[in-house]
XYZ file of C-alpha atoms in Angstrom:
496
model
C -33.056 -5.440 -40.617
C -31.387 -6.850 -37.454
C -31.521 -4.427 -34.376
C -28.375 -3.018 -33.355
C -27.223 -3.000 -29.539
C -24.581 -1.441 -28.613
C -22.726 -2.993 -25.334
C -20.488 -0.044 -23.811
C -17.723 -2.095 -21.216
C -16.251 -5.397 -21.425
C -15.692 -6.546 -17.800
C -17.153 -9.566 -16.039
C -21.011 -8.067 -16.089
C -21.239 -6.838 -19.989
C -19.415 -10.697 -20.778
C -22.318 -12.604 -19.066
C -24.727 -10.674 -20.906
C -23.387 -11.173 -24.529
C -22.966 -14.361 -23.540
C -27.151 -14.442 -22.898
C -27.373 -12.790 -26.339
C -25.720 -14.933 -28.655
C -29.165 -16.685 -29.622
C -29.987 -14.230 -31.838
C -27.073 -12.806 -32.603
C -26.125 -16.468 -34.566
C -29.581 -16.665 -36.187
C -28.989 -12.443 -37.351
C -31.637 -11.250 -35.930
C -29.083 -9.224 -33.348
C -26.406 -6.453 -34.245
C -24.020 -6.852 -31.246
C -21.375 -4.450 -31.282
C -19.041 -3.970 -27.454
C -16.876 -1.757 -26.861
C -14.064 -2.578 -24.574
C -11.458 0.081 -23.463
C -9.005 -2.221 -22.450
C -7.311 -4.439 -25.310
C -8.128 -7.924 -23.049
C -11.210 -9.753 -23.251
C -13.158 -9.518 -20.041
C -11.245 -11.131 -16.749
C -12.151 -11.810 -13.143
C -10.731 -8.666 -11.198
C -11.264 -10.935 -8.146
C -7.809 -12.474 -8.657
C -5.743 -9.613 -9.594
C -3.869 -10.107 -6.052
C -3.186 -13.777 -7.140
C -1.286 -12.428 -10.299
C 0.257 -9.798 -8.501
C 1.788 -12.626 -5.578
C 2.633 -14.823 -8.905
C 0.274 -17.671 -7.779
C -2.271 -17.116 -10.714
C -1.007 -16.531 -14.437
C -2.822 -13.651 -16.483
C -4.440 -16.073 -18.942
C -6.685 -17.816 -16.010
C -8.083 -14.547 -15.259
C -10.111 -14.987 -18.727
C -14.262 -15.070 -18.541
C -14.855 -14.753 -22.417
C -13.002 -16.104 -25.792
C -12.513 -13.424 -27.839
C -12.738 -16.279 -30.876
C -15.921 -17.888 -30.361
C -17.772 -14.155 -29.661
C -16.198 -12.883 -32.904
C -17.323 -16.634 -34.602
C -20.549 -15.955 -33.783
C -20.778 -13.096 -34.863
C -20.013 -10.168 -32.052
C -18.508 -7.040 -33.798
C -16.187 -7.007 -30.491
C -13.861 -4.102 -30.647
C -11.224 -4.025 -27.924
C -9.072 -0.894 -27.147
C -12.073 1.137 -27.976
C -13.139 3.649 -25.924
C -16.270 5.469 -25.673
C -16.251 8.884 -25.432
C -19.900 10.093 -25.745
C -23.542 8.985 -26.767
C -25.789 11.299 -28.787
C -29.578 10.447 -27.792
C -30.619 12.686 -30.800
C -28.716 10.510 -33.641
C -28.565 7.320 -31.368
C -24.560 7.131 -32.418
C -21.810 6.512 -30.026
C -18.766 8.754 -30.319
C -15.712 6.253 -29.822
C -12.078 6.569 -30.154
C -12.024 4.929 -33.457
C -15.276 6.462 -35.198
C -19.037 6.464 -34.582
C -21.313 3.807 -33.708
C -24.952 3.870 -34.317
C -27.313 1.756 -31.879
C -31.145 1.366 -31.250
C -30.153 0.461 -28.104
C -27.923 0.986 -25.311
C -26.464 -1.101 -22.652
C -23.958 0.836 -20.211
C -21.523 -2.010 -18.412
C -18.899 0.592 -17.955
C -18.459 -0.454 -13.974
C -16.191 1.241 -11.517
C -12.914 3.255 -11.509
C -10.694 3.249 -8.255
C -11.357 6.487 -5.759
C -7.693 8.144 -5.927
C -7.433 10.014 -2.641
C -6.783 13.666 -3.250
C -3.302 14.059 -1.908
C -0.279 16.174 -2.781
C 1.429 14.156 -6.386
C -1.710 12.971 -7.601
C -3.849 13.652 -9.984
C -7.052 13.530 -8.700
C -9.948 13.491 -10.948
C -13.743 11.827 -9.701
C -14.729 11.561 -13.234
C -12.035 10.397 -15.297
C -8.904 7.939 -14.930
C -6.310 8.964 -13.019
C -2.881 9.217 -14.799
C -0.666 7.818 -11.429
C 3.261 8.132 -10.682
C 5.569 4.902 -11.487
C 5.240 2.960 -8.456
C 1.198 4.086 -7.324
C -1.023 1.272 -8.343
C -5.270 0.890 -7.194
C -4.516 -3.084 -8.321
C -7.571 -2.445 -10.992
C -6.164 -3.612 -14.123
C -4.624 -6.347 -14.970
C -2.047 -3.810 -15.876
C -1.540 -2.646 -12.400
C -1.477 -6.640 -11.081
C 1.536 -6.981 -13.499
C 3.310 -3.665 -12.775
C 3.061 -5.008 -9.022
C 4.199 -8.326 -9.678
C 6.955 -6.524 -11.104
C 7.659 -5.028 -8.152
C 6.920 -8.132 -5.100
C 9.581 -10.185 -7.544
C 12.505 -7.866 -6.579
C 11.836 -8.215 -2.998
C 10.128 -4.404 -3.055
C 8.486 -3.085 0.406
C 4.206 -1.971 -0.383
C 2.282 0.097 1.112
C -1.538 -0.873 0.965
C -3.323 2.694 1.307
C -6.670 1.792 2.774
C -8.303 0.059 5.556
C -11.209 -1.359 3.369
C -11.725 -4.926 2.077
C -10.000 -4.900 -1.026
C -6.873 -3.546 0.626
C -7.105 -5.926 3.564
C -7.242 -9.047 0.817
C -4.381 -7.317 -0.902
C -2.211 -7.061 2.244
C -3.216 -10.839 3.435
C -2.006 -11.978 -0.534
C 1.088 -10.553 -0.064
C 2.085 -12.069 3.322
C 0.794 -15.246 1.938
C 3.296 -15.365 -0.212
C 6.062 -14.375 2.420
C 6.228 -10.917 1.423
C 5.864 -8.378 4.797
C 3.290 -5.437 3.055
C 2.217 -2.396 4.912
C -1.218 -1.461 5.697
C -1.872 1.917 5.825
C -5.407 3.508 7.090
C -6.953 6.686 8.588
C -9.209 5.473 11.290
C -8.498 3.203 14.916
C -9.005 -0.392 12.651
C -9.159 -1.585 9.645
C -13.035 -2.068 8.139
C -13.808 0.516 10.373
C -17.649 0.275 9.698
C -18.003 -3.367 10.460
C -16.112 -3.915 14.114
C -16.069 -2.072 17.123
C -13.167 -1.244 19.283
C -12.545 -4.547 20.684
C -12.844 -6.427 17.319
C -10.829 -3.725 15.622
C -8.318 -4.425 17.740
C -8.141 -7.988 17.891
C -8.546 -8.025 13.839
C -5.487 -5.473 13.604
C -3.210 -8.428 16.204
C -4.523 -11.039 13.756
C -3.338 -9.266 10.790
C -0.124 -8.512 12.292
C 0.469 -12.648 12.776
C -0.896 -12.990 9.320
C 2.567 -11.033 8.672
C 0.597 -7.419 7.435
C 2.063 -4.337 9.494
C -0.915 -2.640 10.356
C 0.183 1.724 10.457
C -3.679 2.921 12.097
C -4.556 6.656 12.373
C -1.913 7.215 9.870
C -3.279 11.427 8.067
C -1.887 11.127 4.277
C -0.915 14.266 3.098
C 1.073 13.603 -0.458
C 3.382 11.095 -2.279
C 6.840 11.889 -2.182
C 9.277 10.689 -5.985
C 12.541 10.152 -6.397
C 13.689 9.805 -9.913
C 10.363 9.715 -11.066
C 8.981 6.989 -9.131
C 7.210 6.453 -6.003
C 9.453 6.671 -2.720
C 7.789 7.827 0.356
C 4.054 8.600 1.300
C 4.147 11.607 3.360
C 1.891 12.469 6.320
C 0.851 14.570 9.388
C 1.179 11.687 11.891
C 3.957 9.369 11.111
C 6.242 11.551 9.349
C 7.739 10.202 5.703
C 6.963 5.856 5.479
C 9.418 4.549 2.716
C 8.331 1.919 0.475
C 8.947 0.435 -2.905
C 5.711 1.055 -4.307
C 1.902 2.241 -3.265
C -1.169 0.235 -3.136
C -4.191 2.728 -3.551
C -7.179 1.031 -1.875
C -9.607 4.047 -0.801
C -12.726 2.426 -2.782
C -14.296 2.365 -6.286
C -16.542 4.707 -7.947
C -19.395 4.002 -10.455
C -18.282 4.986 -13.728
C -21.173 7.204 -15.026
C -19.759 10.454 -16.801
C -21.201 8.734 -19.939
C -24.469 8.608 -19.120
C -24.290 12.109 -17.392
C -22.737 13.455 -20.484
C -26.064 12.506 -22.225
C -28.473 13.771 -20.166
C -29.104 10.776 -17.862
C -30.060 10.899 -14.290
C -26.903 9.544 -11.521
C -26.519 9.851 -8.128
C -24.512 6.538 -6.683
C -24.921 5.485 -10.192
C -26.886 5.480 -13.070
C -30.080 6.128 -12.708
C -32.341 2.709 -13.798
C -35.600 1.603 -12.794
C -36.433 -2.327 -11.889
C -36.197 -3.113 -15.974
C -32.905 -1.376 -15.892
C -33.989 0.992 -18.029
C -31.999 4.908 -17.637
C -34.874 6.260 -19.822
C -38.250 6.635 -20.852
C -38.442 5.338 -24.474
C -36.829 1.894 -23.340
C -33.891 2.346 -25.223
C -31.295 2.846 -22.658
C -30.134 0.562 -19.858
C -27.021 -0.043 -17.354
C -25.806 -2.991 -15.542
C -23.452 -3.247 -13.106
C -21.312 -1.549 -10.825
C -22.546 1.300 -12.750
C -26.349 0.722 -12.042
C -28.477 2.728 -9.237
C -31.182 0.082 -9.357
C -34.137 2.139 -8.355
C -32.191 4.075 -5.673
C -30.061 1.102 -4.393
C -26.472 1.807 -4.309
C -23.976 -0.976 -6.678
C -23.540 -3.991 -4.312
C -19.882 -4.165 -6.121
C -20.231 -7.964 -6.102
C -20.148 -10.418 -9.160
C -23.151 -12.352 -8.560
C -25.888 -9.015 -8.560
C -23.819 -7.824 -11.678
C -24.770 -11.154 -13.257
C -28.244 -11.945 -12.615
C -28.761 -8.111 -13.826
C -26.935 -9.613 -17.004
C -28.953 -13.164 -17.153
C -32.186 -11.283 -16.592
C -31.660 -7.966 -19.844
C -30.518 -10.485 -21.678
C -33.804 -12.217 -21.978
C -35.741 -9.323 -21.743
C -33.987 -7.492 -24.735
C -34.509 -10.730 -26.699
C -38.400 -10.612 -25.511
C -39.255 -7.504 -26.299
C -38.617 -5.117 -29.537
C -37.349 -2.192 -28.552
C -38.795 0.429 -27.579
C -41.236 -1.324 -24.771
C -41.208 0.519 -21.753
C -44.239 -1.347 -20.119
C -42.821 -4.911 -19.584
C -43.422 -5.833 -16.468
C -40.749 -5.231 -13.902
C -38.577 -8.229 -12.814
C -38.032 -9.147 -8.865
C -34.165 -7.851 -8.983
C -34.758 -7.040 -5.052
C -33.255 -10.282 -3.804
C -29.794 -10.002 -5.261
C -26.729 -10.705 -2.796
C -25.035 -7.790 -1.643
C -27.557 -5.101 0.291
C -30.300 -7.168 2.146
C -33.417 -6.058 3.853
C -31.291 -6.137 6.869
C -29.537 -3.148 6.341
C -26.241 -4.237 5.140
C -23.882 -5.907 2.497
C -22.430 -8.850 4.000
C -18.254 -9.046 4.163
C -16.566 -11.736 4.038
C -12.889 -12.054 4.792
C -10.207 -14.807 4.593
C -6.518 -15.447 4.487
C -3.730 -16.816 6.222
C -5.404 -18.126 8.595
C -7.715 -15.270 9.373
C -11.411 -15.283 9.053
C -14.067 -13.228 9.597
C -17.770 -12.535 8.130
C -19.428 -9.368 9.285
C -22.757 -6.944 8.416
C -24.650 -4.139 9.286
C -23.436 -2.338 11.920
C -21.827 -3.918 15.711
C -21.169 -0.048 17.549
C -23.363 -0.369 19.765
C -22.831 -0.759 23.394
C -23.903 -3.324 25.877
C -26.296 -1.081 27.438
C -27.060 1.753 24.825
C -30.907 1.077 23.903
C -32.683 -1.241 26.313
C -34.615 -2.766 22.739
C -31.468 -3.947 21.477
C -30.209 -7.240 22.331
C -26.202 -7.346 22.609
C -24.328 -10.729 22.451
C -20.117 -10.327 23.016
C -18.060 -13.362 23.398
C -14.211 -12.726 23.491
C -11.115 -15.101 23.551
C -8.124 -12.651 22.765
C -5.915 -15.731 22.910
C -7.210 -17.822 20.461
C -8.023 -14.824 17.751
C -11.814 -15.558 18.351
C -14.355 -12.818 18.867
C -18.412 -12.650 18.124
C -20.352 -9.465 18.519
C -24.005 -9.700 17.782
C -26.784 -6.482 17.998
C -30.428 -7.564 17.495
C -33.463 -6.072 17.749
C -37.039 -7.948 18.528
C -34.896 -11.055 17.721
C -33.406 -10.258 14.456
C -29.718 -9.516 14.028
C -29.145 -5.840 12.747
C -24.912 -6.362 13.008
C -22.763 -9.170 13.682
C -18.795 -9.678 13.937
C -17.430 -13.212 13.933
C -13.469 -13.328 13.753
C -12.214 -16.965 13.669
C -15.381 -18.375 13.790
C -16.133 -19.574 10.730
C -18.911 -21.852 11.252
C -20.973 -19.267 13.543
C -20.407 -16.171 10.758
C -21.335 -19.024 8.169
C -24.888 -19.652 10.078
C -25.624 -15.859 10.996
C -24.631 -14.450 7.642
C -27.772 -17.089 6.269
C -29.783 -16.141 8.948
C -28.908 -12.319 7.976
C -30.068 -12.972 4.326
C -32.845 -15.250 5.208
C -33.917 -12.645 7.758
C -34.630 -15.180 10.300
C -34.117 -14.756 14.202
C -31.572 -15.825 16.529
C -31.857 -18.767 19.228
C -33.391 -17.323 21.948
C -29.706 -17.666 23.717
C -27.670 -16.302 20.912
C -24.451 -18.115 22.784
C -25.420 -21.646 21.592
C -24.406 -20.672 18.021
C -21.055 -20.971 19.320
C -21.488 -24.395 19.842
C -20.394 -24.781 15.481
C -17.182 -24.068 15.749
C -16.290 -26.416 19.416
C -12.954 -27.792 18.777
C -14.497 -30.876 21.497
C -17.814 -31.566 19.002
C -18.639 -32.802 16.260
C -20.513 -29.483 15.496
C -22.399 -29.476 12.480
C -23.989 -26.544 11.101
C -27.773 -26.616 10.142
C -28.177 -28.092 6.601
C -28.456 -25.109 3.898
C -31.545 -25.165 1.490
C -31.775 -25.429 -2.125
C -31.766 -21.898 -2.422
C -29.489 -20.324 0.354
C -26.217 -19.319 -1.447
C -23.260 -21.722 -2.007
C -20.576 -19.141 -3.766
C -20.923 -15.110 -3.139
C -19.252 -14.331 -5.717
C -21.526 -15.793 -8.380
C -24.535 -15.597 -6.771
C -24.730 -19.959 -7.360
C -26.949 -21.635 -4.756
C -26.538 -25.311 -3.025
C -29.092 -26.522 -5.589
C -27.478 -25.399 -8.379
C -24.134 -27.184 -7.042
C -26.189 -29.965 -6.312
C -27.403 -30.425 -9.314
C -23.761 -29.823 -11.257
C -22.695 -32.790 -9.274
C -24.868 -35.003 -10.338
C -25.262 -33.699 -13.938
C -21.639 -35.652 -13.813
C -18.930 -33.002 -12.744
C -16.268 -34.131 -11.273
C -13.810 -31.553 -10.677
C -13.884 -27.669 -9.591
C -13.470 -26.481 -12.868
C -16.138 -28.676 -14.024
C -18.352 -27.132 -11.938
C -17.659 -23.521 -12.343
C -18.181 -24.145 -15.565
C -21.979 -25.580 -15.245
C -22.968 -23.001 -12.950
C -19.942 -20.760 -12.016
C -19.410 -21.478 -7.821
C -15.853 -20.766 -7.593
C -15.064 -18.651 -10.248
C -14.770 -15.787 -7.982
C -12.770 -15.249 -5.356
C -12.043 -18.743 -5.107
C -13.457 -18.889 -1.073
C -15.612 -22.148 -1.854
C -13.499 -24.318 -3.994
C -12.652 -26.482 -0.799
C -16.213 -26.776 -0.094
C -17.068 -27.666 -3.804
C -14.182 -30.407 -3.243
C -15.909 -31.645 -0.696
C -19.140 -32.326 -2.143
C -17.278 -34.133 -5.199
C -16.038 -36.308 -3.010
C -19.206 -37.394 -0.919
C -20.006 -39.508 -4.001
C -17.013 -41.716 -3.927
C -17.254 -42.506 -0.018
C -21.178 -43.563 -0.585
């Protein structure tokens, strides 16, 4: 009798690992039933502001056909909702029935944090119903709904001074449209830039075309006929707009797991195998997954090599089998030994790459080494805080090629020149600067997690375009940020 593994989610993550699993689920010896809430196949949430500025259509969005998984033999049942698991009877309580498993995968991911102000229903643990006109730019739904509302010329606020709302805003006026930003604190991405970078990022937004509103206290959302019309607060009195962008973060779905007796703090509880309990029967991968006390990284590429890596070990090894050894899942983009997810920012002409923390001053801690170079004129500023040598934070606004080289010397762990100032030298308008040559195995795209080897390699395998090349190995199916760069080794081939 063929196992039966139940896949709870249908985003990005959950698609990469049926995608691992479709050995055995053509030869039979694999049940594979997912659940999917929404009624779309899994899409790339990366590019929801794309659809929303009209400059991506829905159907590119797409990272699984629904035809071939259901060909093969996935019992893939969209607009299905899960609504508890019962450990005793190993069934899943759905919208549409029961659904018995010997084992588990939660892939249920994150839900938008809805700030808890007056005209909102704010609930941590289930999805907010929100007024017509209040969007978190989530679902492909909400990129639709706020197409909808750019095509009739409608003002936005952006509610947030995070990087999702910052990419959001920068979409917008890169399509001509003049959105709003909208945050609590002195500067946007607050926990990345000091006061002088904060400012200079908040002048570069501004000639980006965002309006930047800083220090702004929400209180409520104001409706007019039943639709948004004016976010009300204790600082700035009532701002008008056509609609609301909610970007205040994302929370790990895990009132599933919770419901069932399983262990969550930032997440599900899972060990290095993934696992969420003892008897190997339950696992979670994801934005939803606490890997042995490490927060979600949020990103793609984690999210997948959790996916790549259960999907060979639940093909290895009959369930239950609790003692497999544990895989190395430690080295995964997003938090580093350094302390620090790296960010990465870019649009309309505005670029900056940033980690771990820049607050400190020039002459808090006599151990720390601080490095500030500032050129308000030009939009260029570098902030870098090391200790014994090794960067703990760094800042680089329009300086691409120097936040390019520290954010590999930030994963590698490696140490700055001993005069940090000569990094500056990559991005000298006068020189031919050329940044040090990456390895095999420093990381090409962010979003996927694909290395230069790996790109290498596609190349030569015979790809000749972008798409090509997502497709062997998926750089560029993310955000998009390296498609130039995956241009430019296609064409190193032809000028040989």
């Amino acid at each position: 009798m063929s196992e039966r593994l139940v896949v709870i989610g249908f985003g990005p993550v959950a698609a990469s690992l049926v995608e691992g699993l479709l050995p055995a689920v053509r030869s039979k010896d694999l049940h594979l039933t997912v659940l999917g809430a929404e009624e779309r196949s899994a899409y790339n949430r990366v590019l929801l502001a794309e659809v929303a500025i009209g400059a991506a259509k829905p159907e590119h969005l797409g990272m699984a056909d629904e035809s071939r998984l259901r060909a093969a033999g996935v019992d893939l049942r969209l607009g299905t909702a899960a609504t508890g698991v019962d450990r005793a009877r190993r069934v899943v309580h759905t919208s549409a029935g029961t659904v018995p498993y010997d084992r588990l995968v939660f892939a249920t991911g994150a839900r938008p944090v809805i700030p808890s102000l007056a005209g909102l229903n704010f609930d941590p643990h289930a999805d907010s119903t929100l007024p017509a006109g209040v969007l978190a730019l989530r679902t492909l739904d909400d990129a639709l709904q706020l197409h909808s509302v750019l095509r009739r010329g409608g003002k936005v606020l952006v509610l947030g001074g995070g990087i999702l709302g910052l990419e959001a805003a920068l979409a917008m006026a890169s399509a001509g449209l003049e959105p709003v930003l909208v945050h609590h604190g002195p500067a946007p991405l607050g926990r990345v830039v000091d006061a002088d970078g904060g400012t200079l990022l908040i002048r570069q937004l501004e000639v980006a075309g965002v309006q930047v509103l800083s220090g702004v206290r929400a209180t409520g959302v104001q409706k007019k006929d039943g639709r948004f019309h004016a976010l009300a607060t204790d600082t700035h009195g009532l701002i008008h707009a056509d609609a609301l962008l909610v970007s205040t973060g994302v929370r790990p779905r895990t009132e599933l797991a919770e419901g069932c007796g399983l262990a969550a703090g930032h997440g599900i509880a899972v060990n290095e195998q993934l696992m969420a309990d003892s008897s190997g029967r339950l696992f979670a991968v994801g934005d939803c997954a606490e890997v042995a006390g490490r927060r979600p990284a949020g990103l793609l590429a984690p999210g997948w090599a959790q996916a790549g890596w259960l999907a060979g070990f639940l093909l290895s090894h009959p369930a239950p089998h609790p003692s497999a050894p544990a895989p190395d899942l430690g080295r995964l983009p997003g938090p580093q030994a350094q302390g620090g997810e790296i960010l990465m920012l870019k649009g309309q002409g505005l670029e900056l790459t940033a980690a771990g923390t820049v607050q400190a001053g020039l002459f808090d801690d006599p151990a720390q080494q601080v490095t500030v170079y500032a050129d308000p004129v030009s939009g260029r500023y570098l902030k870098i805080v090391a200790r014994d040598g090794l960067p703990t934070g760094f800042m680089a606004l329009g300086l691409p090629r120097t936040g390019a080289e520290l954010a590999l010397g930030f994963e590698r762990g490696t140490a700055l020149p001993v005069d940090p100032s000569l990094l500056l030298r990559l991005d000298a308008p006068f020189e031919d600067a050329q940044a040090p040559a990456a390895g095999a195995d420093d990381q090409f795209c962010r979003c996927s997690g694909a290395t230069y080897g790996q790109v290498a390699q596609a190349v030569q395998a015979g790809c000749s375009t972008v798409e090509e090349v997502g497709a062997n190995c998926r750089a560029g199916t993310g955000c998009g940020g390296c498609k130039e760069r995956i241009e430019e080794l296609l064409e190193l081939p032809a000028r040989a």
